[in-house]
């Protein structure tokens, strides 16, 4: 298991999400993965600590550097036959993670993705109201937006729209919805989750991701979860997915043979209440990578 920790919050409004990997490791993540039987190979980014850039062009250069490095790590992990657990940091790194995986598997076919998030993350530099790069990674993975970030997968976009869905959406701008509609990405909003239940929509999302022949990934933005249960995020939106529903939906998923890996982003320890969000993230990761034995265990006992 390639555990890639990315201590960067450059793409977020509140950069303290960079502290998430250290918080998760200090709380025993490595031992938990080892207890599940994984041989954990940890790599860490960024390799050097730079001053936080403030000018827009400096920030763009820094984000590009990190995403390129993340893509290199992901491509290397997948080419080596390793499964991935990528821990952010903010969600802008996803433009690197899945571009790298796609690049490594291009000879076999396309990859699919299930994106779980309160937001669409489908802005481009031309439409973003905040200028924050964590609101744009889906656009980059689909070949839109910033030319440098959209090119990280090598020949062509990282993802084809018909193998991507976004689950849990309840906050977005019209430009994002228009882009996703134009490209044909399935967006599963909270209203649909309330109506049909998370198991039914996750089944749809997995079927969409598995249209791609070379495997699929999961990108989990912790703000998809209801902020009453997961307050430790930079951009909380009321009315999200319950921890119990998400635990059940993710159980064993990252251990599936055709799953390339799980990315978990936007945990912000500085905004947590107690260690509520951190402990929830640990339990979700553990359940996602576990086989049926652990998936059946009472929740969230694993976090205590
Ligand atoms: Mn996100």
PDB file of C-alpha atoms and ligand atoms in Angstrom:
ATOM      1  CA  UNK A   1       0.000   0.000   0.000  1.00  0.00           C
ATOM      2  CA  UNK A   2       1.465   3.327  -1.080  1.00  0.00           C
ATOM      3  CA  UNK A   3       0.557   5.816   1.622  1.00  0.00           C
ATOM      4  CA  UNK A   4       1.140   9.231   0.113  1.00  0.00           C
ATOM      5  CA  UNK A   5       0.807  12.074   2.577  1.00  0.00           C
ATOM      6  CA  UNK A   6       0.567  15.549   1.061  1.00  0.00           C
ATOM      7  CA  UNK A   7       0.952  18.332   3.589  1.00  0.00           C
ATOM      8  CA  UNK A   8      -0.309  21.175   1.459  1.00  0.00           C
ATOM      9  CA  UNK A   9      -3.187  23.548   1.985  1.00  0.00           C
ATOM     10  CA  UNK A  10      -2.159  25.980  -0.736  1.00  0.00           C
ATOM     11  CA  UNK A  11      -5.329  25.339  -2.707  1.00  0.00           C
ATOM     12  CA  UNK A  12      -7.683  26.062   0.201  1.00  0.00           C
ATOM     13  CA  UNK A  13      -8.891  29.240   1.830  1.00  0.00           C
ATOM     14  CA  UNK A  14      -7.708  27.880   5.191  1.00  0.00           C
ATOM     15  CA  UNK A  15      -4.277  26.317   4.609  1.00  0.00           C
ATOM     16  CA  UNK A  16      -4.258  24.493   7.959  1.00  0.00           C
ATOM     17  CA  UNK A  17      -5.653  21.402   6.220  1.00  0.00           C
ATOM     18  CA  UNK A  18      -1.928  20.796   5.591  1.00  0.00           C
ATOM     19  CA  UNK A  19      -1.782  19.550   9.189  1.00  0.00           C
ATOM     20  CA  UNK A  20      -4.104  16.605   8.500  1.00  0.00           C
ATOM     21  CA  UNK A  21      -1.537  13.932   7.535  1.00  0.00           C
ATOM     22  CA  UNK A  22       0.530  14.551  10.670  1.00  0.00           C
ATOM     23  CA  UNK A  23      -2.593  14.418  12.846  1.00  0.00           C
ATOM     24  CA  UNK A  24      -3.728  11.134  11.290  1.00  0.00           C
ATOM     25  CA  UNK A  25      -0.291   9.536  11.563  1.00  0.00           C
ATOM     26  CA  UNK A  26       0.079  10.663  15.197  1.00  0.00           C
ATOM     27  CA  UNK A  27      -3.289   9.061  15.942  1.00  0.00           C
ATOM     28  CA  UNK A  28      -2.029   5.680  14.758  1.00  0.00           C
ATOM     29  CA  UNK A  29      -3.096   5.356  11.127  1.00  0.00           C
ATOM     30  CA  UNK A  30       0.030   3.429  10.154  1.00  0.00           C
ATOM     31  CA  UNK A  31      -0.513   0.797  12.864  1.00  0.00           C
ATOM     32  CA  UNK A  32      -4.154   0.388  11.885  1.00  0.00           C
ATOM     33  CA  UNK A  33      -3.272  -0.236   8.247  1.00  0.00           C
ATOM     34  CA  UNK A  34      -0.570  -2.671   9.297  1.00  0.00           C
ATOM     35  CA  UNK A  35      -3.091  -4.475  11.523  1.00  0.00           C
ATOM     36  CA  UNK A  36      -5.289  -4.976   8.455  1.00  0.00           C
ATOM     37  CA  UNK A  37      -2.375  -6.767   6.810  1.00  0.00           C
ATOM     38  CA  UNK A  38      -1.077  -3.993   4.563  1.00  0.00           C
ATOM     39  CA  UNK A  39       2.607  -3.538   3.972  1.00  0.00           C
ATOM     40  CA  UNK A  40       2.664   0.262   4.137  1.00  0.00           C
ATOM     41  CA  UNK A  41       5.156   2.189   2.027  1.00  0.00           C
ATOM     42  CA  UNK A  42       4.889   5.832   3.123  1.00  0.00           C
ATOM     43  CA  UNK A  43       5.996   8.700   0.898  1.00  0.00           C
ATOM     44  CA  UNK A  44       5.621  12.337   1.840  1.00  0.00           C
ATOM     45  CA  UNK A  45       5.185  15.571  -0.099  1.00  0.00           C
ATOM     46  CA  UNK A  46       6.175  18.326  -0.444  1.00  0.00           C
ATOM     47  CA  UNK A  47       9.809  17.330  -0.223  1.00  0.00           C
ATOM     48  CA  UNK A  48      10.917  20.809   0.689  1.00  0.00           C
ATOM     49  CA  UNK A  49       9.034  23.384   2.658  1.00  0.00           C
ATOM     50  CA  UNK A  50       8.676  26.660   0.812  1.00  0.00           C
ATOM     51  CA  UNK A  51       7.369  29.970   2.070  1.00  0.00           C
ATOM     52  CA  UNK A  52       3.671  30.292   1.513  1.00  0.00           C
ATOM     53  CA  UNK A  53       3.283  32.131  -1.770  1.00  0.00           C
ATOM     54  CA  UNK A  54       0.851  35.008  -1.832  1.00  0.00           C
ATOM     55  CA  UNK A  55       1.008  36.376  -5.379  1.00  0.00           C
ATOM     56  CA  UNK A  56      -1.372  34.533  -7.707  1.00  0.00           C
ATOM     57  CA  UNK A  57       1.345  33.433 -10.145  1.00  0.00           C
ATOM     58  CA  UNK A  58       3.532  32.124  -7.314  1.00  0.00           C
ATOM     59  CA  UNK A  59       0.616  30.179  -5.903  1.00  0.00           C
ATOM     60  CA  UNK A  60      -0.152  28.700  -9.314  1.00  0.00           C
ATOM     61  CA  UNK A  61       3.466  27.631  -9.710  1.00  0.00           C
ATOM     62  CA  UNK A  62       3.480  26.027  -6.244  1.00  0.00           C
ATOM     63  CA  UNK A  63       0.190  24.177  -6.855  1.00  0.00           C
ATOM     64  CA  UNK A  64       1.483  22.950 -10.222  1.00  0.00           C
ATOM     65  CA  UNK A  65       4.688  21.701  -8.603  1.00  0.00           C
ATOM     66  CA  UNK A  66       2.794  19.786  -5.929  1.00  0.00           C
ATOM     67  CA  UNK A  67       0.267  18.298  -8.347  1.00  0.00           C
ATOM     68  CA  UNK A  68       3.082  17.234 -10.687  1.00  0.00           C
ATOM     69  CA  UNK A  69       4.874  15.559  -7.789  1.00  0.00           C
ATOM     70  CA  UNK A  70       1.657  13.858  -6.634  1.00  0.00           C
ATOM     71  CA  UNK A  71       1.037  12.631 -10.191  1.00  0.00           C
ATOM     72  CA  UNK A  72       4.554  11.207 -10.318  1.00  0.00           C
ATOM     73  CA  UNK A  73       4.036   9.373  -7.038  1.00  0.00           C
ATOM     74  CA  UNK A  74       0.659   8.019  -8.108  1.00  0.00           C
ATOM     75  CA  UNK A  75       1.965   6.857 -11.472  1.00  0.00           C
ATOM     76  CA  UNK A  76       4.897   5.139  -9.776  1.00  0.00           C
ATOM     77  CA  UNK A  77       2.648   3.443  -7.198  1.00  0.00           C
ATOM     78  CA  UNK A  78       0.198   2.152  -9.800  1.00  0.00           C
ATOM     79  CA  UNK A  79       2.968   1.055 -12.175  1.00  0.00           C
ATOM     80  CA  UNK A  80       4.505  -0.851  -9.245  1.00  0.00           C
ATOM     81  CA  UNK A  81       1.225  -2.661  -8.616  1.00  0.00           C
ATOM     82  CA  UNK A  82       0.577  -0.862  -5.342  1.00  0.00           C
ATOM     83  CA  UNK A  83      -2.775   0.280  -4.058  1.00  0.00           C
ATOM     84  CA  UNK A  84      -2.922   3.943  -2.978  1.00  0.00           C
ATOM     85  CA  UNK A  85      -4.038   5.835   0.073  1.00  0.00           C
ATOM     86  CA  UNK A  86      -3.505   9.535  -0.598  1.00  0.00           C
ATOM     87  CA  UNK A  87      -4.003  11.928   2.303  1.00  0.00           C
ATOM     88  CA  UNK A  88      -4.336  15.669   1.806  1.00  0.00           C
ATOM     89  CA  UNK A  89      -4.116  18.444   2.325  1.00  0.00           C
ATOM     90  CA  UNK A  90      -6.641  20.224   0.229  1.00  0.00           C
ATOM     91  CA  UNK A  91      -8.516  18.785  -2.744  1.00  0.00           C
ATOM     92  CA  UNK A  92      -6.439  20.518  -5.442  1.00  0.00           C
ATOM     93  CA  UNK A  93      -3.998  17.575  -5.248  1.00  0.00           C
ATOM     94  CA  UNK A  94      -6.613  15.314  -6.849  1.00  0.00           C
ATOM     95  CA  UNK A  95      -5.650  16.848 -10.188  1.00  0.00           C
ATOM     96  CA  UNK A  96      -2.324  15.092  -9.665  1.00  0.00           C
ATOM     97  CA  UNK A  97      -3.436  11.825  -8.050  1.00  0.00           C
ATOM     98  CA  UNK A  98      -5.818  10.638 -10.734  1.00  0.00           C
ATOM     99  CA  UNK A  99      -3.782  12.091 -13.590  1.00  0.00           C
ATOM    100  CA  UNK A 100      -0.836  10.011 -12.428  1.00  0.00           C
ATOM    101  CA  UNK A 101      -2.947   6.877 -12.105  1.00  0.00           C
ATOM    102  CA  UNK A 102      -4.469   7.454 -15.554  1.00  0.00           C
ATOM    103  CA  UNK A 103      -1.014   7.978 -17.076  1.00  0.00           C
ATOM    104  CA  UNK A 104       0.284   4.723 -15.615  1.00  0.00           C
ATOM    105  CA  UNK A 105      -2.710   2.759 -16.894  1.00  0.00           C
ATOM    106  CA  UNK A 106      -3.259   4.458 -20.264  1.00  0.00           C
ATOM    107  CA  UNK A 107      -1.971   1.385 -22.121  1.00  0.00           C
ATOM    108  CA  UNK A 108      -4.682  -0.716 -20.479  1.00  0.00           C
ATOM    109  CA  UNK A 109      -7.602   1.678 -20.795  1.00  0.00           C
ATOM    110  CA  UNK A 110      -9.382   4.518 -19.022  1.00  0.00           C
ATOM    111  CA  UNK A 111      -9.899   4.776 -15.264  1.00  0.00           C
ATOM    112  CA  UNK A 112     -13.092   5.700 -13.432  1.00  0.00           C
ATOM    113  CA  UNK A 113     -13.661   7.850 -10.372  1.00  0.00           C
ATOM    114  CA  UNK A 114     -16.223   8.264  -7.613  1.00  0.00           C
ATOM    115  CA  UNK A 115     -15.952  11.800  -6.202  1.00  0.00           C
ATOM    116  CA  UNK A 116     -17.663  12.276  -2.837  1.00  0.00           C
ATOM    117  CA  UNK A 117     -17.986  15.962  -1.976  1.00  0.00           C
ATOM    118  CA  UNK A 118     -20.383  18.692  -0.811  1.00  0.00           C
ATOM    119  CA  UNK A 119     -19.128  20.755  -3.751  1.00  0.00           C
ATOM    120  CA  UNK A 120     -18.709  20.167  -7.485  1.00  0.00           C
ATOM    121  CA  UNK A 121     -15.036  21.251  -7.585  1.00  0.00           C
ATOM    122  CA  UNK A 122     -15.620  21.989 -11.276  1.00  0.00           C
ATOM    123  CA  UNK A 123     -14.595  25.626 -11.531  1.00  0.00           C
ATOM    124  CA  UNK A 124     -11.868  26.764 -13.886  1.00  0.00           C
ATOM    125  CA  UNK A 125      -9.512  29.702 -13.351  1.00  0.00           C
ATOM    126  CA  UNK A 126     -11.920  31.673 -15.575  1.00  0.00           C
ATOM    127  CA  UNK A 127     -15.034  31.012 -13.479  1.00  0.00           C
ATOM    128  CA  UNK A 128     -13.841  30.636  -9.864  1.00  0.00           C
ATOM    129  CA  UNK A 129     -15.190  33.365  -7.571  1.00  0.00           C
ATOM    130  CA  UNK A 130     -12.703  32.572  -4.759  1.00  0.00           C
ATOM    131  CA  UNK A 131      -9.581  31.828  -6.778  1.00  0.00           C
ATOM    132  CA  UNK A 132      -9.041  28.749  -4.598  1.00  0.00           C
ATOM    133  CA  UNK A 133      -7.540  25.837  -6.520  1.00  0.00           C
ATOM    134  CA  UNK A 134      -9.310  23.199  -4.423  1.00  0.00           C
ATOM    135  CA  UNK A 135     -12.517  24.214  -6.203  1.00  0.00           C
ATOM    136  CA  UNK A 136     -11.217  23.167  -9.633  1.00  0.00           C
ATOM    137  CA  UNK A 137      -9.691  19.636  -9.697  1.00  0.00           C
ATOM    138  CA  UNK A 138     -12.579  17.878 -11.471  1.00  0.00           C
ATOM    139  CA  UNK A 139     -12.306  20.360 -14.321  1.00  0.00           C
ATOM    140  CA  UNK A 140      -8.583  19.688 -14.625  1.00  0.00           C
ATOM    141  CA  UNK A 141      -9.038  15.918 -14.596  1.00  0.00           C
ATOM    142  CA  UNK A 142     -11.543  16.277 -17.421  1.00  0.00           C
ATOM    143  CA  UNK A 143      -9.102  18.324 -19.494  1.00  0.00           C
ATOM    144  CA  UNK A 144     -10.614  21.764 -18.824  1.00  0.00           C
ATOM    145  CA  UNK A 145      -9.291  24.854 -17.080  1.00  0.00           C
ATOM    146  CA  UNK A 146      -5.601  25.485 -16.427  1.00  0.00           C
ATOM    147  CA  UNK A 147      -3.544  24.051 -19.275  1.00  0.00           C
ATOM    148  CA  UNK A 148      -0.680  22.893 -17.065  1.00  0.00           C
ATOM    149  CA  UNK A 149      -2.865  21.052 -14.533  1.00  0.00           C
ATOM    150  CA  UNK A 150      -5.090  19.612 -17.258  1.00  0.00           C
ATOM    151  CA  UNK A 151      -2.043  18.089 -18.994  1.00  0.00           C
ATOM    152  CA  UNK A 152      -0.666  16.027 -16.087  1.00  0.00           C
ATOM    153  CA  UNK A 153      -2.103  12.769 -17.425  1.00  0.00           C
ATOM    154  CA  UNK A 154       0.055  12.964 -20.551  1.00  0.00           C
ATOM    155  CA  UNK A 155      -1.800  12.186 -23.780  1.00  0.00           C
ATOM    156  CA  UNK A 156      -5.272  13.582 -23.204  1.00  0.00           C
ATOM    157  CA  UNK A 157      -7.385  14.161 -20.106  1.00  0.00           C
ATOM    158  CA  UNK A 158      -7.089  11.942 -17.036  1.00  0.00           C
ATOM    159  CA  UNK A 159     -10.747  11.023 -17.065  1.00  0.00           C
ATOM    160  CA  UNK A 160     -13.599  10.505 -19.465  1.00  0.00           C
ATOM    161  CA  UNK A 161     -16.816  12.095 -18.227  1.00  0.00           C
ATOM    162  CA  UNK A 162     -18.889   8.941 -18.644  1.00  0.00           C
ATOM    163  CA  UNK A 163     -16.853   7.151 -15.947  1.00  0.00           C
ATOM    164  CA  UNK A 164     -17.087   9.921 -13.330  1.00  0.00           C
ATOM    165  CA  UNK A 165     -19.779  10.857 -10.838  1.00  0.00           C
ATOM    166  CA  UNK A 166     -19.973  13.314  -7.961  1.00  0.00           C
ATOM    167  CA  UNK A 167     -21.842  12.199  -4.839  1.00  0.00           C
ATOM    168  CA  UNK A 168     -23.145  14.414  -2.033  1.00  0.00           C
ATOM    169  CA  UNK A 169     -23.331  17.782  -3.796  1.00  0.00           C
ATOM    170  CA  UNK A 170     -25.253  20.575  -2.100  1.00  0.00           C
ATOM    171  CA  UNK A 171     -23.237  23.734  -2.776  1.00  0.00           C
ATOM    172  CA  UNK A 172     -22.151  24.938  -6.206  1.00  0.00           C
ATOM    173  CA  UNK A 173     -22.140  27.812  -8.666  1.00  0.00           C
ATOM    174  CA  UNK A 174     -23.987  27.792 -12.029  1.00  0.00           C
ATOM    175  CA  UNK A 175     -20.742  27.775 -14.057  1.00  0.00           C
ATOM    176  CA  UNK A 176     -19.717  24.477 -12.454  1.00  0.00           C
ATOM    177  CA  UNK A 177     -23.070  22.845 -13.094  1.00  0.00           C
ATOM    178  CA  UNK A 178     -22.963  24.080 -16.699  1.00  0.00           C
ATOM    179  CA  UNK A 179     -19.505  22.576 -17.277  1.00  0.00           C
ATOM    180  CA  UNK A 180     -20.488  19.204 -15.823  1.00  0.00           C
ATOM    181  CA  UNK A 181     -23.707  19.152 -17.835  1.00  0.00           C
ATOM    182  CA  UNK A 182     -21.844  20.018 -21.030  1.00  0.00           C
ATOM    183  CA  UNK A 183     -19.318  17.216 -20.408  1.00  0.00           C
ATOM    184  CA  UNK A 184     -21.927  14.686 -19.253  1.00  0.00           C
ATOM    185  CA  UNK A 185     -20.789  14.023 -15.680  1.00  0.00           C
ATOM    186  CA  UNK A 186     -23.434  12.451 -13.436  1.00  0.00           C
ATOM    187  CA  UNK A 187     -24.017  14.657 -10.375  1.00  0.00           C
ATOM    188  CA  UNK A 188     -25.779  12.989  -7.445  1.00  0.00           C
ATOM    189  CA  UNK A 189     -26.955  15.732  -5.103  1.00  0.00           C
ATOM    190  CA  UNK A 190     -27.986  15.403  -1.465  1.00  0.00           C
ATOM    191  CA  UNK A 191     -31.623  15.710  -2.502  1.00  0.00           C
ATOM    192  CA  UNK A 192     -31.295  12.497  -4.502  1.00  0.00           C
ATOM    193  CA  UNK A 193     -29.423  10.793  -1.635  1.00  0.00           C
ATOM    194  CA  UNK A 194     -32.222  11.729   0.772  1.00  0.00           C
ATOM    195  CA  UNK A 195     -34.792  10.413  -1.692  1.00  0.00           C
ATOM    196  CA  UNK A 196     -33.117   7.151  -2.755  1.00  0.00           C
ATOM    197  CA  UNK A 197     -30.679   6.423   0.072  1.00  0.00           C
ATOM    198  CA  UNK A 198     -26.881   6.335  -0.086  1.00  0.00           C
ATOM    199  CA  UNK A 199     -26.622   2.590  -0.892  1.00  0.00           C
ATOM    200  CA  UNK A 200     -28.659   3.021  -4.087  1.00  0.00           C
ATOM    201  CA  UNK A 201     -26.737   6.054  -5.351  1.00  0.00           C
ATOM    202  CA  UNK A 202     -23.347   4.550  -4.449  1.00  0.00           C
ATOM    203  CA  UNK A 203     -24.309   1.501  -6.427  1.00  0.00           C
ATOM    204  CA  UNK A 204     -24.958   3.804  -9.397  1.00  0.00           C
ATOM    205  CA  UNK A 205     -21.696   5.675  -8.808  1.00  0.00           C
ATOM    206  CA  UNK A 206     -19.670   2.459  -8.724  1.00  0.00           C
ATOM    207  CA  UNK A 207     -21.351   1.170 -11.872  1.00  0.00           C
ATOM    208  CA  UNK A 208     -20.412   4.429 -13.622  1.00  0.00           C
ATOM    209  CA  UNK A 209     -16.805   4.241 -12.394  1.00  0.00           C
ATOM    210  CA  UNK A 210     -16.574   0.614 -13.515  1.00  0.00           C
ATOM    211  CA  UNK A 211     -17.453   1.574 -17.100  1.00  0.00           C
ATOM    212  CA  UNK A 212     -13.736   2.328 -17.289  1.00  0.00           C
ATOM    213  CA  UNK A 213     -11.734  -0.817 -17.963  1.00  0.00           C
ATOM    214  CA  UNK A 214      -8.499  -0.122 -16.071  1.00  0.00           C
ATOM    215  CA  UNK A 215      -9.857   0.274 -12.540  1.00  0.00           C
ATOM    216  CA  UNK A 216     -11.375   3.052 -10.507  1.00  0.00           C
ATOM    217  CA  UNK A 217     -10.551   5.364  -7.631  1.00  0.00           C
ATOM    218  CA  UNK A 218     -12.408   7.154  -4.875  1.00  0.00           C
ATOM    219  CA  UNK A 219     -11.792  10.748  -3.903  1.00  0.00           C
ATOM    220  CA  UNK A 220     -13.395  11.593  -0.567  1.00  0.00           C
ATOM    221  CA  UNK A 221     -13.724  15.204   0.509  1.00  0.00           C
ATOM    222  CA  UNK A 222     -14.548  15.106   4.216  1.00  0.00           C
ATOM    223  CA  UNK A 223     -16.935  18.038   3.766  1.00  0.00           C
ATOM    224  CA  UNK A 224     -19.349  15.601   2.088  1.00  0.00           C
ATOM    225  CA  UNK A 225     -20.180  14.393   5.613  1.00  0.00           C
ATOM    226  CA  UNK A 226     -22.647  16.376   7.696  1.00  0.00           C
ATOM    227  CA  UNK A 227     -20.657  19.076   9.540  1.00  0.00           C
ATOM    228  CA  UNK A 228     -22.363  18.202  12.827  1.00  0.00           C
ATOM    229  CA  UNK A 229     -20.459  14.902  12.674  1.00  0.00           C
ATOM    230  CA  UNK A 230     -17.400  16.231  10.825  1.00  0.00           C
ATOM    231  CA  UNK A 231     -16.857  19.878  11.787  1.00  0.00           C
ATOM    232  CA  UNK A 232     -13.108  19.810  11.078  1.00  0.00           C
ATOM    233  CA  UNK A 233     -13.204  21.007   7.450  1.00  0.00           C
ATOM    234  CA  UNK A 234     -12.516  24.323   5.741  1.00  0.00           C
ATOM    235  CA  UNK A 235     -15.794  24.710   3.864  1.00  0.00           C
ATOM    236  CA  UNK A 236     -18.635  23.053   5.814  1.00  0.00           C
ATOM    237  CA  UNK A 237     -22.116  22.857   4.266  1.00  0.00           C
ATOM    238  CA  UNK A 238     -25.112  21.777   6.357  1.00  0.00           C
ATOM    239  CA  UNK A 239     -27.170  18.725   5.485  1.00  0.00           C
ATOM    240  CA  UNK A 240     -24.546  16.161   4.495  1.00  0.00           C
ATOM    241  CA  UNK A 241     -24.069  12.398   4.473  1.00  0.00           C
ATOM    242  CA  UNK A 242     -24.230  10.627   7.858  1.00  0.00           C
ATOM    243  CA  UNK A 243     -21.098   8.838   9.116  1.00  0.00           C
ATOM    244  CA  UNK A 244     -22.954   5.541   9.451  1.00  0.00           C
ATOM    245  CA  UNK A 245     -24.232   5.703   5.866  1.00  0.00           C
ATOM    246  CA  UNK A 246     -20.782   6.568   4.523  1.00  0.00           C
ATOM    247  CA  UNK A 247     -19.090   3.864   6.562  1.00  0.00           C
ATOM    248  CA  UNK A 248     -21.462   1.288   5.156  1.00  0.00           C
ATOM    249  CA  UNK A 249     -21.037   2.616   1.603  1.00  0.00           C
ATOM    250  CA  UNK A 250     -17.234   2.527   1.811  1.00  0.00           C
ATOM    251  CA  UNK A 251     -16.855  -0.761   3.665  1.00  0.00           C
ATOM    252  CA  UNK A 252     -14.248  -2.856   1.915  1.00  0.00           C
ATOM    253  CA  UNK A 253     -14.328  -0.708  -1.201  1.00  0.00           C
ATOM    254  CA  UNK A 254     -10.645   0.233  -1.202  1.00  0.00           C
ATOM    255  CA  UNK A 255      -9.762  -3.438  -0.804  1.00  0.00           C
ATOM    256  CA  UNK A 256     -11.660  -4.402  -3.982  1.00  0.00           C
ATOM    257  CA  UNK A 257      -9.444  -5.916  -6.657  1.00  0.00           C
ATOM    258  CA  UNK A 258     -10.306  -3.249  -9.238  1.00  0.00           C
ATOM    259  CA  UNK A 259      -9.942  -0.308  -6.839  1.00  0.00           C
ATOM    260  CA  UNK A 260      -6.789   1.724  -7.471  1.00  0.00           C
ATOM    261  CA  UNK A 261      -7.015   3.575  -4.202  1.00  0.00           C
ATOM    262  CA  UNK A 262      -8.652   6.071  -1.929  1.00  0.00           C
ATOM    263  CA  UNK A 263      -7.892   9.754  -1.575  1.00  0.00           C
ATOM    264  CA  UNK A 264      -9.032  11.562   1.595  1.00  0.00           C
ATOM    265  CA  UNK A 265      -8.817  15.340   1.676  1.00  0.00           C
ATOM    266  CA  UNK A 266      -9.856  18.546   3.440  1.00  0.00           C
ATOM    267  CA  UNK A 267      -9.635  17.347   7.049  1.00  0.00           C
ATOM    268  CA  UNK A 268      -8.652  20.501   8.949  1.00  0.00           C
ATOM    269  CA  UNK A 269      -7.492  19.579  12.481  1.00  0.00           C
ATOM    270  CA  UNK A 270      -7.439  23.235  13.570  1.00  0.00           C
ATOM    271  CA  UNK A 271     -11.203  23.418  13.004  1.00  0.00           C
ATOM    272  CA  UNK A 272     -12.038  20.090  14.628  1.00  0.00           C
ATOM    273  CA  UNK A 273     -14.097  19.787  17.809  1.00  0.00           C
ATOM    274  CA  UNK A 274     -12.225  17.498  20.143  1.00  0.00           C
ATOM    275  CA  UNK A 275     -10.902  14.886  17.720  1.00  0.00           C
ATOM    276  CA  UNK A 276     -14.323  14.091  16.304  1.00  0.00           C
ATOM    277  CA  UNK A 277     -13.488  14.542  12.633  1.00  0.00           C
ATOM    278  CA  UNK A 278     -10.012  13.040  12.858  1.00  0.00           C
ATOM    279  CA  UNK A 279     -11.363   9.905  14.541  1.00  0.00           C
ATOM    280  CA  UNK A 280     -14.134   9.611  11.991  1.00  0.00           C
ATOM    281  CA  UNK A 281     -11.602   9.845   9.150  1.00  0.00           C
ATOM    282  CA  UNK A 282      -9.471   7.115  10.748  1.00  0.00           C
ATOM    283  CA  UNK A 283     -12.496   4.845  11.097  1.00  0.00           C
ATOM    284  CA  UNK A 284     -13.623   5.473   7.509  1.00  0.00           C
ATOM    285  CA  UNK A 285     -10.165   4.718   6.125  1.00  0.00           C
ATOM    286  CA  UNK A 286      -9.961   1.557   8.211  1.00  0.00           C
ATOM    287  CA  UNK A 287     -13.361   0.371   7.002  1.00  0.00           C
ATOM    288  CA  UNK A 288     -12.634   1.238   3.384  1.00  0.00           C
ATOM    289  CA  UNK A 289      -9.426  -0.811   3.366  1.00  0.00           C
ATOM    290  CA  UNK A 290     -10.774  -3.662   5.450  1.00  0.00           C
ATOM    291  CA  UNK A 291     -12.171  -6.886   4.170  1.00  0.00           C
ATOM    292  CA  UNK A 292     -15.574  -8.189   5.259  1.00  0.00           C
ATOM    293  CA  UNK A 293     -14.436  -9.116   8.787  1.00  0.00           C
ATOM    294  CA  UNK A 294     -13.794  -5.580   9.926  1.00  0.00           C
ATOM    295  CA  UNK A 295     -16.568  -4.067   7.843  1.00  0.00           C
ATOM    296  CA  UNK A 296     -19.009  -5.953  10.038  1.00  0.00           C
ATOM    297  CA  UNK A 297     -17.641  -4.498  13.275  1.00  0.00           C
ATOM    298  CA  UNK A 298     -19.626  -1.998  15.307  1.00  0.00           C
ATOM    299  CA  UNK A 299     -19.035   1.601  14.306  1.00  0.00           C
ATOM    300  CA  UNK A 300     -17.263   3.739  15.389  1.00  0.00           C
ATOM    301  CA  UNK A 301     -15.639   1.449  17.940  1.00  0.00           C
ATOM    302  CA  UNK A 302     -12.545   1.323  15.764  1.00  0.00           C
ATOM    303  CA  UNK A 303     -11.920   5.001  16.460  1.00  0.00           C
ATOM    304  CA  UNK A 304     -11.851   4.784  20.254  1.00  0.00           C
TER     305      UNK A 304
HETATM  306 MN1  LIG B   1     -13.601  18.969  -2.754  1.00  0.00          MN
END
